[in-house]
CSV table of C-alpha atoms in Angstrom, one decimal:
chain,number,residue,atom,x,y,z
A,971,UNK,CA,-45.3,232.4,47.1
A,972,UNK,CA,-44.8,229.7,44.3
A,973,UNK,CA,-40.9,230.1,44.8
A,974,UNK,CA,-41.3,229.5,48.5
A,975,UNK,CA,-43.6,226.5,48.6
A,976,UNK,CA,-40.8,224.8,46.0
A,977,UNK,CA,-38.0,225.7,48.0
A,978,UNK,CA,-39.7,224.5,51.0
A,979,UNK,CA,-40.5,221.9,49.6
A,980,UNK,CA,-37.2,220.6,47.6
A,981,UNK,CA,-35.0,221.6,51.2
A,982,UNK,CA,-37.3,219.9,53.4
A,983,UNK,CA,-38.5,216.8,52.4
A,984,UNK,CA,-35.1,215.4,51.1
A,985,UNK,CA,-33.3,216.6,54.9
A,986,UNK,CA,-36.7,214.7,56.7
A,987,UNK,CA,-36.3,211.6,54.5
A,988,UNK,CA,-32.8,211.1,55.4
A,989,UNK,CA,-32.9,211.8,58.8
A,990,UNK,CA,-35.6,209.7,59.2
A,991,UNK,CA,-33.6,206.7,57.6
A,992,UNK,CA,-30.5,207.7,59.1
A,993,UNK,CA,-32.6,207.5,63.0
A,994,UNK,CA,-34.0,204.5,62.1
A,995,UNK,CA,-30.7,202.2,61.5
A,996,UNK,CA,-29.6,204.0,64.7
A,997,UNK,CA,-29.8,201.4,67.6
A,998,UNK,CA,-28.7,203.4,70.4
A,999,UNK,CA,-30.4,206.7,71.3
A,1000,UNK,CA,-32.9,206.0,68.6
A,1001,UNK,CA,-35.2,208.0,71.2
A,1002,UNK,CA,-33.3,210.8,72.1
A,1003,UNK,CA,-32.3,211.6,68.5
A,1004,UNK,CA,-36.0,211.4,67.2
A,1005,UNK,CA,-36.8,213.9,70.1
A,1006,UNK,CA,-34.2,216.1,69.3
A,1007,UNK,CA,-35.1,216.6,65.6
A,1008,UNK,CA,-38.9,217.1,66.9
A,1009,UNK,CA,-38.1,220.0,69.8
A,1010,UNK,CA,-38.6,222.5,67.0
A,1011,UNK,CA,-42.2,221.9,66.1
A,1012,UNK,CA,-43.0,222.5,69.7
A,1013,UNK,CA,-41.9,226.2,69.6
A,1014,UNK,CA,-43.9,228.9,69.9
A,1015,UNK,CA,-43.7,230.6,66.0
A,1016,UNK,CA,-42.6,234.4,67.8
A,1017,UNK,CA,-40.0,232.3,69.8
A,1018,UNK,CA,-38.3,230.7,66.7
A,1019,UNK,CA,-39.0,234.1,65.1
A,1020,UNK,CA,-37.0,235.9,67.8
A,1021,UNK,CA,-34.4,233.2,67.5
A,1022,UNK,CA,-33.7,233.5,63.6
A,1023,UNK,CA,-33.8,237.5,63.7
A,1024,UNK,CA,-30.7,237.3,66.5
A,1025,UNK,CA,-29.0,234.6,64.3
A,1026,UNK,CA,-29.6,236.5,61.3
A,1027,UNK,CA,-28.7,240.0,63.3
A,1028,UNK,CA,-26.3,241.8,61.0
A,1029,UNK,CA,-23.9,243.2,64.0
A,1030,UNK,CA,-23.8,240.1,66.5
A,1031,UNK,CA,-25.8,237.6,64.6
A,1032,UNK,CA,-24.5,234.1,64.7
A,1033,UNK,CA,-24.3,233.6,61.0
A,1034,UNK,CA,-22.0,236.9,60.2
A,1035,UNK,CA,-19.4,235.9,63.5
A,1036,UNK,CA,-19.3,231.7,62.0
A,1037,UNK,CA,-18.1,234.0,58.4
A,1038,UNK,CA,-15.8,236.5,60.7
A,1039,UNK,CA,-14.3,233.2,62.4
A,1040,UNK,CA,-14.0,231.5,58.6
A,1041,UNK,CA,-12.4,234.6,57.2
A,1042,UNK,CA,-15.2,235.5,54.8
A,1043,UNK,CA,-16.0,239.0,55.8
A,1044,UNK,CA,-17.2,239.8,52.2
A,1045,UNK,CA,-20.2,237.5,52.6
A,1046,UNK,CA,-21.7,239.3,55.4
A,1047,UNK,CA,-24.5,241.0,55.3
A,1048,UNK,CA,-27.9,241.9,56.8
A,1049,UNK,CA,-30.0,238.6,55.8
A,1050,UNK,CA,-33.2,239.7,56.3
A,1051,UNK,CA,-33.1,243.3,54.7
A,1052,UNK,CA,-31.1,241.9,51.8
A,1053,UNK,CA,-32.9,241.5,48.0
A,1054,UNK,CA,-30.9,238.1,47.6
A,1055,UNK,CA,-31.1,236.7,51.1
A,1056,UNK,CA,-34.4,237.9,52.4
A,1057,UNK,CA,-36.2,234.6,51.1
A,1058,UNK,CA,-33.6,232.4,52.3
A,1059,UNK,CA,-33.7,234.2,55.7
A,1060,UNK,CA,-37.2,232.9,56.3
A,1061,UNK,CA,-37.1,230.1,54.3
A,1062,UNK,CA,-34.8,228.6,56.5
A,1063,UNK,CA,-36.2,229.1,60.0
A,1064,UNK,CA,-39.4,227.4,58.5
A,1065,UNK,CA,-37.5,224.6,57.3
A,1066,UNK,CA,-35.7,224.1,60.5
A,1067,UNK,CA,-39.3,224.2,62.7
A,1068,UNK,CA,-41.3,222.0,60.8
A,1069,UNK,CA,-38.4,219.3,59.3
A,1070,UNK,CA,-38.8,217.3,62.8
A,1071,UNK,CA,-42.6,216.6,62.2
A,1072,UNK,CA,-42.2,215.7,58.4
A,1073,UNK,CA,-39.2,213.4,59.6
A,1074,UNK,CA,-41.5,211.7,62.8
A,1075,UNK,CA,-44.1,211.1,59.8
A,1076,UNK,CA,-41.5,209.6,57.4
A,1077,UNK,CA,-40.1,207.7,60.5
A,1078,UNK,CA,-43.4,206.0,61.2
A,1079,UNK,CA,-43.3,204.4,57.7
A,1080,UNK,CA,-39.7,203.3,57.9
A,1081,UNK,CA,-40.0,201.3,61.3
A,1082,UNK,CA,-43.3,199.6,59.5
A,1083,UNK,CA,-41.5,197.9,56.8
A,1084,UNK,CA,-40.5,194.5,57.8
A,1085,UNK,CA,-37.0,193.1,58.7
A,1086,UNK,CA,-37.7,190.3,56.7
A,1087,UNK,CA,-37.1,192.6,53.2
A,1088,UNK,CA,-34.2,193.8,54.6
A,1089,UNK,CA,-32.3,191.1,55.5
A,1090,UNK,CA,-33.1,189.1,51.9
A,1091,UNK,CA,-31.8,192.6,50.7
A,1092,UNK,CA,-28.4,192.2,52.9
A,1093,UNK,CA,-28.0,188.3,52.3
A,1094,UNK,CA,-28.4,189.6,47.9
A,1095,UNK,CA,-25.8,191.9,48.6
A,1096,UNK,CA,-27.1,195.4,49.3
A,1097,UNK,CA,-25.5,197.8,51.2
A,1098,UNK,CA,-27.7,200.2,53.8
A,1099,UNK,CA,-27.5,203.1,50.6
A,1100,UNK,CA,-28.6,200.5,48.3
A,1101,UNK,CA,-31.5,199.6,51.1
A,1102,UNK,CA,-32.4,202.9,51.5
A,1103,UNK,CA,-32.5,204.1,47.7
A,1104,UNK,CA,-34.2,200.9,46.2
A,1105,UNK,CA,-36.5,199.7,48.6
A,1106,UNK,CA,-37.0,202.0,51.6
A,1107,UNK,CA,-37.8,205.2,49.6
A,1108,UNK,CA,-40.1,203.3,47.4
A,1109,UNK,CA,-41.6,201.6,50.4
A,1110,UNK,CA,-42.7,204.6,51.9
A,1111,UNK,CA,-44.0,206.6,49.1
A,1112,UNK,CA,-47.5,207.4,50.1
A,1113,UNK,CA,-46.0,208.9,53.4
A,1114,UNK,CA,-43.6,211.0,51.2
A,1115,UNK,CA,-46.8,212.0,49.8
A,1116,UNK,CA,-48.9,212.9,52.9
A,1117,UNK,CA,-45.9,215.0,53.2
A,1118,UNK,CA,-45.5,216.7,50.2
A,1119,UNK,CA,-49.0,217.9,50.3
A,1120,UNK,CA,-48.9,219.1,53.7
A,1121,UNK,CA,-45.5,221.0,53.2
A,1122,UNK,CA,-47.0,222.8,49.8
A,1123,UNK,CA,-50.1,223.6,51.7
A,1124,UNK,CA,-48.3,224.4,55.0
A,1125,UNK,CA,-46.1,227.3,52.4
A,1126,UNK,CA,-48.8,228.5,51.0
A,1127,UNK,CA,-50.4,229.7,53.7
A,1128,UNK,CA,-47.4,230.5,55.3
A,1129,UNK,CA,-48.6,233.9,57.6
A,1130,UNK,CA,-46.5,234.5,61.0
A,1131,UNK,CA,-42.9,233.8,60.6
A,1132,UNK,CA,-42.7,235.7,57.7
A,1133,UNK,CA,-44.6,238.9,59.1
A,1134,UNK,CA,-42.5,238.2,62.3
A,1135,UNK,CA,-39.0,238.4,60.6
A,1136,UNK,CA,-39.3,240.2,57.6
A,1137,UNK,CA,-42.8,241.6,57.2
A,1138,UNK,CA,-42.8,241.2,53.9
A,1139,UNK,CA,-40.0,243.0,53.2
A,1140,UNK,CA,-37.4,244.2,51.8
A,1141,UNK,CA,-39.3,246.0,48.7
A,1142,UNK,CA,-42.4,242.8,48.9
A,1143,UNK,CA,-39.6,240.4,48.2
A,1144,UNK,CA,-41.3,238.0,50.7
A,1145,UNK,CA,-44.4,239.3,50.5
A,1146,UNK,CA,-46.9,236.2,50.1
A,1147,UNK,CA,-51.0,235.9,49.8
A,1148,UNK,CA,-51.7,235.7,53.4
A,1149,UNK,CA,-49.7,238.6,54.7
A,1150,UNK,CA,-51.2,240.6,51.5
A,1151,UNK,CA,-54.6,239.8,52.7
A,1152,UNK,CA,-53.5,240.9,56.4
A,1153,UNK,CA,-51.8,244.3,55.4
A,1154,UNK,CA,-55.5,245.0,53.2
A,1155,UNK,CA,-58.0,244.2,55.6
A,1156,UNK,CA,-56.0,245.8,58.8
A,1157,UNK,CA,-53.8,248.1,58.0
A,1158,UNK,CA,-55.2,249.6,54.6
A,1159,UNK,CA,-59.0,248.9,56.3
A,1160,UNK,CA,-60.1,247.3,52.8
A,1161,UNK,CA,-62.4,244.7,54.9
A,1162,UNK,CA,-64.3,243.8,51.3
A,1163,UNK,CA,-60.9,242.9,49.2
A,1164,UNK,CA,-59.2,241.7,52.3
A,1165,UNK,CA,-62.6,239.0,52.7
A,1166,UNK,CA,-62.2,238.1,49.0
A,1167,UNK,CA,-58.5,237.6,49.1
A,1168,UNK,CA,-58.9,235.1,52.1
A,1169,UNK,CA,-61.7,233.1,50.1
A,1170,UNK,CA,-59.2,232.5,47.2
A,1171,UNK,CA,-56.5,231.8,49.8
């Protein structure tokens, strides 16, 4: 659980901070590209659930026919049954759903810091990665935080696209608090540890 929440958490917010910056010194389709990136947080869970387990499907999956095309047969492999992959494989659907809302949130503070910074920034010589490293970032630090906190809480409660693509599996290698608690109160019927494990959680 701890290992998810970090991964989460050090994929996600870096990818949302850039894109974020990146939309924001776009000037045309500033709009569209911020929609874009947000499409995915609209999604029904079971839909991008049902979308990962085709990408992900070990005969006509996506990911194994990009590797057929790329001539790296030995990398195939069923993603989501694998002991090396399984995290990754829903690691990565979570990351793509909820990057777009972290990213609007991130976005939000980088349109509120004023032109004025900027442009004494550009006139002393900094480039847009100098910008972006040394005044944006820091600018926008409580948002990062906001983030941060809701992404570690948002993993570690983490319930339906994990029972969805891997339920737990394989051998409780994605097994995580939530889906413990679920699989004890309704499937093993322990109603009194299942109550206490939801209390902790």
């Amino acid at each position: 659980s701890f290992i998810f929440a970090g991964l989460s958490l050090f994929i996600q917010l870096p990818m949302a901070i850039f894109i974020a910056i990146i939309i924001s010194y776009i000037k045309k389709g500033e709009q569209f590209f911020r929609t874009v990136f947000f499409i995915p947080v609209l999604i029904m869970t079971a839909i991008t659930a049902q979308l990962w387990l085709k990408i992900f499907n070990p005969e006509f999956g996506l990911l194994n026919e990009i590797l057929n095309i790329l001539n790296l047969e030995s990398l195939k492999r069923n993603w989501t049954v694998d002991d090396n992959t399984a995290l990754f494989s829903v690691i990565v659907p979570g990351v793509w759903q909820w990057m777009g809302y972290y990213m609007l949130i991130l976005y939000t503070g980088v349109k509120g810091i004023t032109q004025d910074i900027m442009e004494a920034a550009s006139i002393d010589g900094a480039n847009k990665f100098q910008q972006a490293i040394h005044i944006t970032i820091p600018m926008i630090a409580p948002a990062i935080k906001i983030c941060m906190t809701f992404m570690v809480v948002g993993s570690m409660k983490a319930f339906d696209l994990i029972y969805l693509i891997t339920r737990g599996g394989p051998m409780n290698k994605t097994e995580v608090p939530t889906l413990t608690m679920f699989i004890t109160t309704f499937e093993k019927q322990q109603y009194g540890l299942g109550s206490s494990m939801t209390v902790v959680i």
